[in-house]
Coordinates of C-alpha atoms and ligand atoms in Angstrom, one line a residue:
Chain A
X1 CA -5.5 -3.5 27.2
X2 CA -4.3 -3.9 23.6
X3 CA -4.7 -0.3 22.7
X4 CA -2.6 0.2 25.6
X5 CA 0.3 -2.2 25.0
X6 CA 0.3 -0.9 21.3
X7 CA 0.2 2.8 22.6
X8 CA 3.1 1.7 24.8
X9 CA 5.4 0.5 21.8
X10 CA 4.3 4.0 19.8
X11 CA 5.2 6.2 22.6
X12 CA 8.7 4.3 22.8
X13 CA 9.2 4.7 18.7
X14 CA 8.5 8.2 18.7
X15 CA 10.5 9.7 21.6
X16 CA 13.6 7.3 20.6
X17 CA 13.6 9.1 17.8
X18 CA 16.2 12.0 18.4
X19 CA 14.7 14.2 15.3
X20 CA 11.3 14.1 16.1
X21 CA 11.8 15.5 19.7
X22 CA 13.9 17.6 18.2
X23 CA 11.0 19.3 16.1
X24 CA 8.5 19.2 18.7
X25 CA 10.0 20.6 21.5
X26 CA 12.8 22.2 20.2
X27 CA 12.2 24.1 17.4
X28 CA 9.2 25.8 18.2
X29 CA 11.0 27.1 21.4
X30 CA 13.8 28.5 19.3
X31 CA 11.6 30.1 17.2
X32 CA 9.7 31.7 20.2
X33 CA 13.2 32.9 21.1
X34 CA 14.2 34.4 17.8
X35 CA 10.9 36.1 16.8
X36 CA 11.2 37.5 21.1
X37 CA 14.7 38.9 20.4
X38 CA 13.8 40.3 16.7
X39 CA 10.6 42.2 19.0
X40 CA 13.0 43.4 21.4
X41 CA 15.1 45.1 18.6
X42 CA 12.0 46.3 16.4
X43 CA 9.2 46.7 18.5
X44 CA 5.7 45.1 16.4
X45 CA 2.7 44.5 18.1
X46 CA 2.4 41.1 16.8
X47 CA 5.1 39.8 17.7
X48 CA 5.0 40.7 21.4
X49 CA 5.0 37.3 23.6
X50 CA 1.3 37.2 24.5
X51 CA 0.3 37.4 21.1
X52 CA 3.3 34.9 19.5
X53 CA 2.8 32.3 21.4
X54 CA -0.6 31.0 20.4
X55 CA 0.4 30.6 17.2
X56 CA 3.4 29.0 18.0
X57 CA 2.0 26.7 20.1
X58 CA -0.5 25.5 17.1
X59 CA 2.7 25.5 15.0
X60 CA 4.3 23.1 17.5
X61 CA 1.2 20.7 17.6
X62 CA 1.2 20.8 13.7
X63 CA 4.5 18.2 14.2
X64 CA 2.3 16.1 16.0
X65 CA 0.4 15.1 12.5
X66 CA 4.7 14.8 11.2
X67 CA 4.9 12.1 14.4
X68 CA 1.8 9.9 13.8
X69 CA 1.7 10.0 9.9
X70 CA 5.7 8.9 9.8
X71 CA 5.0 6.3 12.3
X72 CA 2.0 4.9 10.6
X73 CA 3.6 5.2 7.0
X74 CA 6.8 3.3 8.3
X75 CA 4.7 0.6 10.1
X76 CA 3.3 0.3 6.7
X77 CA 6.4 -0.4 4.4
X78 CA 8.0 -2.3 6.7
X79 CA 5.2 -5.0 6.9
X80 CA 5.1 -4.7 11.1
X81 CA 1.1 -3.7 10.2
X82 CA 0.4 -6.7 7.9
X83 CA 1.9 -8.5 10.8
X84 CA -0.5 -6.9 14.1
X85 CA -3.4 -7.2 11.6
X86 CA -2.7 -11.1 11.6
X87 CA -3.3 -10.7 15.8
X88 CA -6.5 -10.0 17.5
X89 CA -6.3 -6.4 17.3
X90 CA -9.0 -4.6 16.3
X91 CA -9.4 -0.8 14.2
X92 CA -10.7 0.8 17.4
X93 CA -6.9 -0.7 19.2
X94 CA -5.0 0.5 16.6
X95 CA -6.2 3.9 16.6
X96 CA -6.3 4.3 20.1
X97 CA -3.2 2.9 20.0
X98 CA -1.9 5.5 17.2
X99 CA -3.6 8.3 18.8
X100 CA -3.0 8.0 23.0
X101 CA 0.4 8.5 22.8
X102 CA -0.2 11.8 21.1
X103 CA -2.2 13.5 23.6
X104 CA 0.4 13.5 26.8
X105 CA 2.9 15.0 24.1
X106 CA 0.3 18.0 23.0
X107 CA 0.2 19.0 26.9
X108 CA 4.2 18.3 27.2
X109 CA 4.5 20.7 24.1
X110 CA 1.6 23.2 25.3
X111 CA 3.2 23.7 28.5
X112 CA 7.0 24.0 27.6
X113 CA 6.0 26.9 25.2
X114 CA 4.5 28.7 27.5
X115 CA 6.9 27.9 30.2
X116 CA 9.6 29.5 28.1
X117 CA 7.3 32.0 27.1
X118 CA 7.0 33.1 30.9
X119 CA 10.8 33.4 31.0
X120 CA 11.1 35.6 28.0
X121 CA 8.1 37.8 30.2
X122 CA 4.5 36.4 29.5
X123 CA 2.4 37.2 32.3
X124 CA 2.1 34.8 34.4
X125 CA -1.7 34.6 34.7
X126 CA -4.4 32.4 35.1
X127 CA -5.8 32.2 31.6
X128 CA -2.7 30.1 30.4
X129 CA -4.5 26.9 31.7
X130 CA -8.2 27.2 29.7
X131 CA -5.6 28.3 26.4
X132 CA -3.3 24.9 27.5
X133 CA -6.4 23.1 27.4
X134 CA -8.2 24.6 24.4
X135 CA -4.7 24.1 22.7
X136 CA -5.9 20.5 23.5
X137 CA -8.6 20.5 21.0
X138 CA -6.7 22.1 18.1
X139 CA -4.3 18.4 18.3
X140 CA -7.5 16.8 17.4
X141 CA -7.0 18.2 14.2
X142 CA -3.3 17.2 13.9
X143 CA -3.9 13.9 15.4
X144 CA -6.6 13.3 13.1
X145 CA -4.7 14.5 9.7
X146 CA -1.8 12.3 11.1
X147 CA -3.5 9.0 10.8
X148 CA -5.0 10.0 7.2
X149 CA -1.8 11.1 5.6
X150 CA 0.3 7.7 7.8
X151 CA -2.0 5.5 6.3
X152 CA -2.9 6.4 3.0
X153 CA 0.3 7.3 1.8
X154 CA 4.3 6.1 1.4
X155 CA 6.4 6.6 3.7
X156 CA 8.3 9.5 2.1
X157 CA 5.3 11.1 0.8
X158 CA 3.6 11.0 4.4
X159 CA 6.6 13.3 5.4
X160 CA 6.7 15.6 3.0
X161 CA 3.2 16.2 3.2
X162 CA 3.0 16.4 6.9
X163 CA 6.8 17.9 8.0
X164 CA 6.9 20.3 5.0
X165 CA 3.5 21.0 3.2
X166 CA 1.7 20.8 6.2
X167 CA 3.6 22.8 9.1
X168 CA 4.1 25.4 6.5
X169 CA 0.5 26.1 5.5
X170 CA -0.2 26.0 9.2
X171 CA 2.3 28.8 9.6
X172 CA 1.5 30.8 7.1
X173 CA -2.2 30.6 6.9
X174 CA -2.5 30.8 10.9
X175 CA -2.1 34.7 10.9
X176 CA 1.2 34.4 13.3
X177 CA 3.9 35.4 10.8
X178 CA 2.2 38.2 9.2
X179 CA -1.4 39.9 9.8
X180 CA -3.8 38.3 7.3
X181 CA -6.1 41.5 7.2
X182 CA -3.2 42.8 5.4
X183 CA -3.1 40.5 2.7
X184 CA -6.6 40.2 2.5
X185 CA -8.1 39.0 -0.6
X186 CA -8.4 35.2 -1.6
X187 CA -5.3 34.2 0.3
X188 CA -7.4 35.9 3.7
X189 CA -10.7 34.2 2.3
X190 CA -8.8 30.8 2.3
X191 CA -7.1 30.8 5.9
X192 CA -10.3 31.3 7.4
X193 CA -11.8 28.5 5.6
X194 CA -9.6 26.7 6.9
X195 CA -8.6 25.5 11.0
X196 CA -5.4 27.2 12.0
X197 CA -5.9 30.8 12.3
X198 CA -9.1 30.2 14.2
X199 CA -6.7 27.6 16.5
X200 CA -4.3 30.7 17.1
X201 CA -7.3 33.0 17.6
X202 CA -8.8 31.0 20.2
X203 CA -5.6 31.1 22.0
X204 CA -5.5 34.7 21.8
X205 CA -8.7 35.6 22.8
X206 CA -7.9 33.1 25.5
X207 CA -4.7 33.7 26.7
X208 CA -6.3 37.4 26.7
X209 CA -9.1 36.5 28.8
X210 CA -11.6 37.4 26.5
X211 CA -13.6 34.4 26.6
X212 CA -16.5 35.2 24.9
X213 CA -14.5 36.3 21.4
X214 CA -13.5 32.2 21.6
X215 CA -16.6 31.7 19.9
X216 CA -16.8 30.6 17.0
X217 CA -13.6 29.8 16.6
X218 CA -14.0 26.6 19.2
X219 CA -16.5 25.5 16.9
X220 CA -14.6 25.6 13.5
X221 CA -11.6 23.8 15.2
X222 CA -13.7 21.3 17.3
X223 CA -15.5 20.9 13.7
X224 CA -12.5 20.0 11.5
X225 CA -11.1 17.8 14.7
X226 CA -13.9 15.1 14.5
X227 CA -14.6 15.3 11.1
X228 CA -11.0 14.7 10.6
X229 CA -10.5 11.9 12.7
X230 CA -13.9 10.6 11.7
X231 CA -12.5 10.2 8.4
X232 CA -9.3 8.9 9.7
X233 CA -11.1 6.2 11.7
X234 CA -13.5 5.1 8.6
X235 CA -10.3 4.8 6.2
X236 CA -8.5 2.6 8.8
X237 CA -11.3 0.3 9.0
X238 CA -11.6 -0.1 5.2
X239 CA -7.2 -0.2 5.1
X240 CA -7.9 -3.5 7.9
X241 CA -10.2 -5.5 5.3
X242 CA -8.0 -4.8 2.1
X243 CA -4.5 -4.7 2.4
Chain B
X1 CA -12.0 -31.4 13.3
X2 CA -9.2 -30.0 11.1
X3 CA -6.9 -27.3 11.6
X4 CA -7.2 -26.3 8.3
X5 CA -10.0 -26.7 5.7
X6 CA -9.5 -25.1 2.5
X7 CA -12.3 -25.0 0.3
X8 CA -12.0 -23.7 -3.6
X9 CA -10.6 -20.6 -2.6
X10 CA -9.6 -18.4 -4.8
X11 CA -7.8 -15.0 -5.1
X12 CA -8.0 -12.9 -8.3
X13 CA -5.8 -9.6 -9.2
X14 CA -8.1 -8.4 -11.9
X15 CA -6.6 -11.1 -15.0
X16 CA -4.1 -12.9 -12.9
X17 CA -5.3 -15.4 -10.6
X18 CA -2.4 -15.7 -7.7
X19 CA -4.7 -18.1 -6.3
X20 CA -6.7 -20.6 -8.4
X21 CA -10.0 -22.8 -6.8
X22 CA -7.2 -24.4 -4.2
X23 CA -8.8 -26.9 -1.5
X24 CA -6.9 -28.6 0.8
X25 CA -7.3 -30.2 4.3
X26 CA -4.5 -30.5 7.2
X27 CA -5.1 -32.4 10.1
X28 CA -4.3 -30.7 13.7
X29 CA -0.8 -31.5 14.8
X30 CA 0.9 -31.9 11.5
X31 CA 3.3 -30.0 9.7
X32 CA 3.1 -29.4 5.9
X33 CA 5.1 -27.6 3.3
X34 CA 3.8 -25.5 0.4
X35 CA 6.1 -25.5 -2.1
X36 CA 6.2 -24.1 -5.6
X37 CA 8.3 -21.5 -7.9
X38 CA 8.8 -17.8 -7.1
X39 CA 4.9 -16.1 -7.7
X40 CA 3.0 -19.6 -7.4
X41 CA 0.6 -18.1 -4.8
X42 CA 2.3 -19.7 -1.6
X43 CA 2.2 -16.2 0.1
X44 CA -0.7 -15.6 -1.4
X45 CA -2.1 -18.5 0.3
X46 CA -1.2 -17.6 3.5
X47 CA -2.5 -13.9 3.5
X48 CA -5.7 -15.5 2.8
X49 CA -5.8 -18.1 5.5
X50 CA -4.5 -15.3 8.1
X51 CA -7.4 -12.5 7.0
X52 CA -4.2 -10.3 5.5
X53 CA -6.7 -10.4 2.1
X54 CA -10.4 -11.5 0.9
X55 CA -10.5 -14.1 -1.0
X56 CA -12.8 -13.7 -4.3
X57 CA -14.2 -16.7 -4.2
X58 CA -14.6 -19.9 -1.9
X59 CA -13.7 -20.2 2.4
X60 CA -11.1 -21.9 4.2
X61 CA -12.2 -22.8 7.9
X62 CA -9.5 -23.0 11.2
X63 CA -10.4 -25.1 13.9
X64 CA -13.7 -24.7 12.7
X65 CA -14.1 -21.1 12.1
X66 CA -14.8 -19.6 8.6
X67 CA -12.0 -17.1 7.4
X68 CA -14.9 -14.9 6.1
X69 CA -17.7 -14.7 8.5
X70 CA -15.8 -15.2 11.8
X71 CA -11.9 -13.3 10.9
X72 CA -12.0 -12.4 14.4
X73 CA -12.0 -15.7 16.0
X74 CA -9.4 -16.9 13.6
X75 CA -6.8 -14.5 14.4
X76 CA -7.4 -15.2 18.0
X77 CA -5.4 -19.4 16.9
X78 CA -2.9 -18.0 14.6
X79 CA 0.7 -17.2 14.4
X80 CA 2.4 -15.3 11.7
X81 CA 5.9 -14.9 10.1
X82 CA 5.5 -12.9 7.3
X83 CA 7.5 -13.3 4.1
X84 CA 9.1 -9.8 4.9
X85 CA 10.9 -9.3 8.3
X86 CA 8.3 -7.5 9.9
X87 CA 9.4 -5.8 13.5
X88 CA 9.1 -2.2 15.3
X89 CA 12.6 -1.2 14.6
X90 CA 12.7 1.0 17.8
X91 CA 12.1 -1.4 20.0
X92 CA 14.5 -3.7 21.7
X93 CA 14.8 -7.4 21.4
X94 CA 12.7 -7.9 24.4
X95 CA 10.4 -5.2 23.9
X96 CA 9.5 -6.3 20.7
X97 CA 8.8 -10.1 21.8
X98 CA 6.7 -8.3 24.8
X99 CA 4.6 -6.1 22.3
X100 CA 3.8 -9.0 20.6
X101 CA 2.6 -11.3 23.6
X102 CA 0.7 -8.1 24.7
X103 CA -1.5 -7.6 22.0
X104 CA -2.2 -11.7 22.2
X105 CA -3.6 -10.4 25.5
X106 CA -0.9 -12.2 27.8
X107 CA -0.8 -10.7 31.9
X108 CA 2.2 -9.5 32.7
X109 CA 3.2 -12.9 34.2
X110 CA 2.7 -14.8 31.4
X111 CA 4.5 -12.4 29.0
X112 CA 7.8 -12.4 30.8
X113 CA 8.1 -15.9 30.9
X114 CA 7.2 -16.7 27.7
X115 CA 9.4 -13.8 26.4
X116 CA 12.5 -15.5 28.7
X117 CA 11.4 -18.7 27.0
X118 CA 11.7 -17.5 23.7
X119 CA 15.0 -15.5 24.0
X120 CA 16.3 -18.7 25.7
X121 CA 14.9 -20.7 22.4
X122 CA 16.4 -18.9 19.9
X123 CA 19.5 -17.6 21.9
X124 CA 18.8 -14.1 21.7
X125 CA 20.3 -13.1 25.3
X126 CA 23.3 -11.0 23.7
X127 CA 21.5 -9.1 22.1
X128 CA 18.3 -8.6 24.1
X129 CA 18.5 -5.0 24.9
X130 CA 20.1 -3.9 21.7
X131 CA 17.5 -1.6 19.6
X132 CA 16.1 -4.4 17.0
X133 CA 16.8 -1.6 14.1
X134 CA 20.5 -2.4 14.6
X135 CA 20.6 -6.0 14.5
X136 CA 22.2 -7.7 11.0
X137 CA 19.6 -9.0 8.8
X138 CA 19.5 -12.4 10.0
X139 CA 18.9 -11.7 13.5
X140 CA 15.9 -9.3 12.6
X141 CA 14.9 -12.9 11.1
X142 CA 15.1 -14.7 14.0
X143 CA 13.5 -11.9 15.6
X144 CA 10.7 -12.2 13.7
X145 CA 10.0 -15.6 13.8
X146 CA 10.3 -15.7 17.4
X147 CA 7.7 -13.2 17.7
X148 CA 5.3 -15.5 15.4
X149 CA 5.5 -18.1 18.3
X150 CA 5.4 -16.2 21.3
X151 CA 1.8 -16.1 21.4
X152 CA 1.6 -20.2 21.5
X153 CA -0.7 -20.3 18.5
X154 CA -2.9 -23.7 17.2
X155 CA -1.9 -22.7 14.0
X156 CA 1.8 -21.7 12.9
X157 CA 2.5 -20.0 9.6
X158 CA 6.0 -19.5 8.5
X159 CA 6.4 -17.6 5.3
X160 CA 10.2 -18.4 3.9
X161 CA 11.2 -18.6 7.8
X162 CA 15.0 -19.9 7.1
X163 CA 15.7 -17.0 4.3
X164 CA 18.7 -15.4 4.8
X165 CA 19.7 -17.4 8.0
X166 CA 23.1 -19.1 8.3
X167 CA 23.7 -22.5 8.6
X168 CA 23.6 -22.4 12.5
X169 CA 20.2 -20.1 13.0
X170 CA 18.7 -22.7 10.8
X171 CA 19.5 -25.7 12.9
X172 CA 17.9 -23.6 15.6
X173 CA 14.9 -23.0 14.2
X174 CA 14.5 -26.6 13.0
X175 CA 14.9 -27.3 16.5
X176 CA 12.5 -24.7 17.7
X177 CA 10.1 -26.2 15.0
X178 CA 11.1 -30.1 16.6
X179 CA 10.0 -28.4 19.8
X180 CA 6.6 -27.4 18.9
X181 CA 6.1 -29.9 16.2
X182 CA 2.5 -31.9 17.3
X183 CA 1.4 -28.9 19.8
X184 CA 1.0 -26.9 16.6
X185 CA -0.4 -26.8 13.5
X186 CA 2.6 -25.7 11.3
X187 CA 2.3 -24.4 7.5
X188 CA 5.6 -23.4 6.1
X189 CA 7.3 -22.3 3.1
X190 CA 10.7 -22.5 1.3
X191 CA 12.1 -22.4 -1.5
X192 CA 14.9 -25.0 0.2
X193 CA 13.6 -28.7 -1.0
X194 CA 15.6 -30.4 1.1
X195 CA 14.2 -29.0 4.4
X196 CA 10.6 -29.8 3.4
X197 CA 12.2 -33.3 2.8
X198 CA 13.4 -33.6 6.2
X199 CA 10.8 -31.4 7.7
X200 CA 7.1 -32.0 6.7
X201 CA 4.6 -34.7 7.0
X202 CA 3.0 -33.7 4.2
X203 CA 4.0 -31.1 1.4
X204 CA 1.9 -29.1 -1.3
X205 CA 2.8 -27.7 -4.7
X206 CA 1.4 -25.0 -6.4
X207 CA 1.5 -23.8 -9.6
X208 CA 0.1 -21.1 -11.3
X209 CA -2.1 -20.6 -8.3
X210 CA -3.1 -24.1 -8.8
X211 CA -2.9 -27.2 -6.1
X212 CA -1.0 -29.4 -8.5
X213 CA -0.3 -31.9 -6.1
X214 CA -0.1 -32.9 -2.5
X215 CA 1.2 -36.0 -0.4
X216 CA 4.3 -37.2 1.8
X217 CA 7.4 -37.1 0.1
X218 CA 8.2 -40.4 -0.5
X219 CA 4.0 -40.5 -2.4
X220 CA 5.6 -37.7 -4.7
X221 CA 8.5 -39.5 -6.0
X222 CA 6.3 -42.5 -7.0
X223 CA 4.2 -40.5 -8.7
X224 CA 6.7 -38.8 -10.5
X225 CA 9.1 -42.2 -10.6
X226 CA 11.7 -40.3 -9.5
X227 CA 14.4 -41.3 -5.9
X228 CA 15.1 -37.4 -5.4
X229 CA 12.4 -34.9 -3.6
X230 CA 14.1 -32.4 -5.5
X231 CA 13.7 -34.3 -9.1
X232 CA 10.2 -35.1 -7.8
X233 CA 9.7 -31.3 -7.4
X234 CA 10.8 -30.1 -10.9
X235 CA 9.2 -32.7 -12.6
X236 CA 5.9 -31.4 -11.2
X237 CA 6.5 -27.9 -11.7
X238 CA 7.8 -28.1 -15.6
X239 CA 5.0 -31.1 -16.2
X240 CA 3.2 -30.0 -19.8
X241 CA 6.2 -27.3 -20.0
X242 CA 9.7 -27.8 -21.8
X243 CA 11.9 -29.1 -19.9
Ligands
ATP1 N1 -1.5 -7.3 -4.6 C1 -1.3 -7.9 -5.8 N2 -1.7 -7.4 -7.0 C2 -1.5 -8.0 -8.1 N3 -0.9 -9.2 -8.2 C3 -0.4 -9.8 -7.1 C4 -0.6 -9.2 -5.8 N4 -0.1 -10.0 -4.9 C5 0.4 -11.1 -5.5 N5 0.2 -10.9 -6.8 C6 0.6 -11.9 -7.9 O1 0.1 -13.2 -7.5 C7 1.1 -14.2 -7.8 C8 1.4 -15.0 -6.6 O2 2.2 -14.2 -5.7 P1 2.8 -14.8 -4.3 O3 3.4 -13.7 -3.6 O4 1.7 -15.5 -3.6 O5 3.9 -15.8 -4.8 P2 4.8 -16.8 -4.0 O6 4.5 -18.2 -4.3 O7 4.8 -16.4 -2.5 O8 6.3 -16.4 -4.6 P3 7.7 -16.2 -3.9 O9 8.3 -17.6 -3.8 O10 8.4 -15.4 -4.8 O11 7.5 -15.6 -2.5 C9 2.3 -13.4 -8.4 O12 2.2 -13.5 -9.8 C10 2.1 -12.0 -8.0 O13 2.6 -11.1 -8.9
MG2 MG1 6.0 -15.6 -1.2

């Protein structure tokens, strides 16, 4: 009931907040739109529809972490926090609260991508849904790096990290602007340590209907989600007792 | 049983000791004043007693309950105005007042009439719908002091509450204070002598962290042989200083 009532007032900060809609919805539509118009000029295999919009789905999640971490950081500085930690509320409410709102908004962003996507010509078929909901797991990680940047640092720093560092190295290292194999090397080595490529692989093999090349991918975003937001849960509890 | 029972609690910041072995008792009902020069440890004081911080050394008990073993419980009695105007700046006027009865747990019944109540008390009707984030600084105030008393606490902590109001808002809140006066248990702070005078039953002055002493006006000035509160005042705070 808390959780809910505070989810309630974080749904309401974000989407009042022109910008941020702006950058979730928008901008990875206009992208989709560019990078389809740039295809239909100079034909390259990877940036054909079915295999662009994976990745820019994942990149349009990656604002999610921009959303939660901003929200968090501002609660922060401008002592509202202090003030709810005075009130009954306990860690698990606040990061429900923090988090809930989130997860409507990954499916809103999921399914406008690939609704435009089907207007610019992705098949209409039946693997979209499995890759809208697999899509759902890869927020996990966002949601979860949200609440660790929002509440460990400033408010400025929170959005640097998470609007530019972060949607950045999930472009780039996610194999969608450029094949990795071609770089190869460390840089290759590193992207596949880390989450996002195997996020936009999933959703390729996926979207593909290849389900048995989502494995292991699953596993390695799945992975990173709960550690993530294991962490994120065990630094809120420790940020309650020692502000 | 006391509202509050403060016993030798301190609060140490490495070498500086904001808070200094400070016991104190106040009875339920009555409304006291800690006073004292900018960085005595009044807000100090009060994160302690509303679980904001741990304290290093010593316990204070509400109603009973320790501040330690039971922070829980404690919360469930208090009410909190912050030092810092502390609100969710996307929220309206309302909204905010409604997040705040919501996370006390309130039905929906109950937190629309205490929210009319409280926009009735502090004549917050014009601007009720208006996006708190846009308000001038002295409404956010009143804003946030409003919110501190929504949830009908047993124990009322107002940090600084008439800062930056005007003349009018202040009357206001005196008379909101009036209002609740003997249901709560009311600590405040100011830095303006003469509405502790008029205001408290009983008022406290620290110093360095210290209690360095407590009783009704009037005790204060005989002890200090002065016929001013405010004389009374900076005599105890310069005592063993130049003067
Ligand atoms: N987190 C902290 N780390 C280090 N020192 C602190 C911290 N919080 C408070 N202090 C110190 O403790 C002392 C008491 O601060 P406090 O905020 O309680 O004063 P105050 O009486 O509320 O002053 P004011 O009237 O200016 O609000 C100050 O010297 C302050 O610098
Ligand atoms: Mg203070």
């Amino acid at each position: 009931m808390r959780a809910m009532v505070f989810a309630k007032r974080n749904t309401l900060e974000i989407i009042r907040d022109p910008l941020s809609l702006f950058f979730g919805l928008g901008f990875p539509v206009i992208l989709l739109v560019l990078l389809s118009i740039i295809n239909k000029n100079i034909p390259v295999d990877l940036f054909s529809v079915s295999n662009l919009t994976p990745g820019i789905a994942v990149f349009g999640l990656s604002f999610l972490s921009l959303f939660s971490a901003q929200l968090i950081a501002k609660d922060r500085t401008t002592a509202l926090l202090s003030r709810l930690f005075t009130t009954p509320m306990t860690a698990m409410d606040f990061i429900l609260g923090y988090t809930l709102p989130l997860l409507p908004m990954a499916l809103l962003q999921s399914v406008v991508c690939f609704l435009c996507a089907i207007i610019l010509g992705l098949k209409m078929t039946w693997s979209i849904v499995p890759t809208i909901l697999l899509l759902f797991v890869v927020s996990l990680i966002f949601i979860g790096l949200g609440l660790l940047i929002g509440s460990t640092l400033s408010e400025k720093a929170a959005t640097a990290i998470s609007g530019a560092l972060l949607t950045n190295l999930c472009g780039w290292l996610s194999g969608t602007w450029f094949d990795l194999e071609l770089v190869g090397g460390a840089f290759r080595d590193i992207a596949y340590a880390l989450p996002f490529v195997h996020a936009v692989e999933m959703g390729k093999a996926a979207l593909a209907g290849n389900y048995q090349d989502i494995w292991p991918h699953l596993g390695v975003v799945a992975g990173y989600g709960i550690v993530l937001l294991a962490i994120a849960v065990t630094l809120f509890h420790k940020k309650m007792k020692s502000i | 049983m006391n509202a509050i029972d403060i016993q030798s609690i301190s609060k140490y910041y490495g070498e500086k000791h904001a808070v200094d072995n400070v016991s104190l008792s106040v009875a339920q009902g009555e409304l006291v004043s800690l006073l004292g020069v900018n960085g005595a440890g009044k807000s100090t004081l009060i994160n302690l007693l509303t679980g904001l911080i741990t304290p290093t050394a010593g316990d204070a008990l509400i109603h009973g309950k320790s501040i330690v073993k039971d922070p829980h419980q404690v919360k469930s009695l208090l009410g909190v105005s912050p030092q810092e105007t502390a609100i969710a700046p996307n929220l309206t006027v309302r909204e905010n007042l409604e997040l705040m009865a919501g996370v006390h747990g309130f039905d929906r019944k109950k937190t629309k009439s205490k929210t009319d109540e409280l926009i009735a008390n502090f004549n917050l009707s014009t601007v009720e719908k208006q996006k708190s984030k846009t308000l001038s600084g002295g409404w956010k105030r009143r804003l946030s002091i409003a919110m501190a008393i929504i949830s009908e606490p047993k124990v009322l902590f107002l940090d600084e509450p008439t800062l930056g109001l005007d003349i009018l808002a202040r009357r206001e809140l005196w008379q909101v204070i009036e209002k609740i006066r003997g249901t709560a248990t009311i600590v405040l702070t100011t830095h303006y002598l003469e509405e502790a005078d008029a205001l408290s039953d009983r008022i406290f002055i620290l110093k360095n962290g210290r209690l360095e002493a407590a009783g009704t006006s009037d005790e204060l000035k005989q002890q200090t042989g002065t016929t001013k509160f405010e004389d009374a005042f900076i005599k105890l705070v310069m005592d063993g200083e130049k003067a």
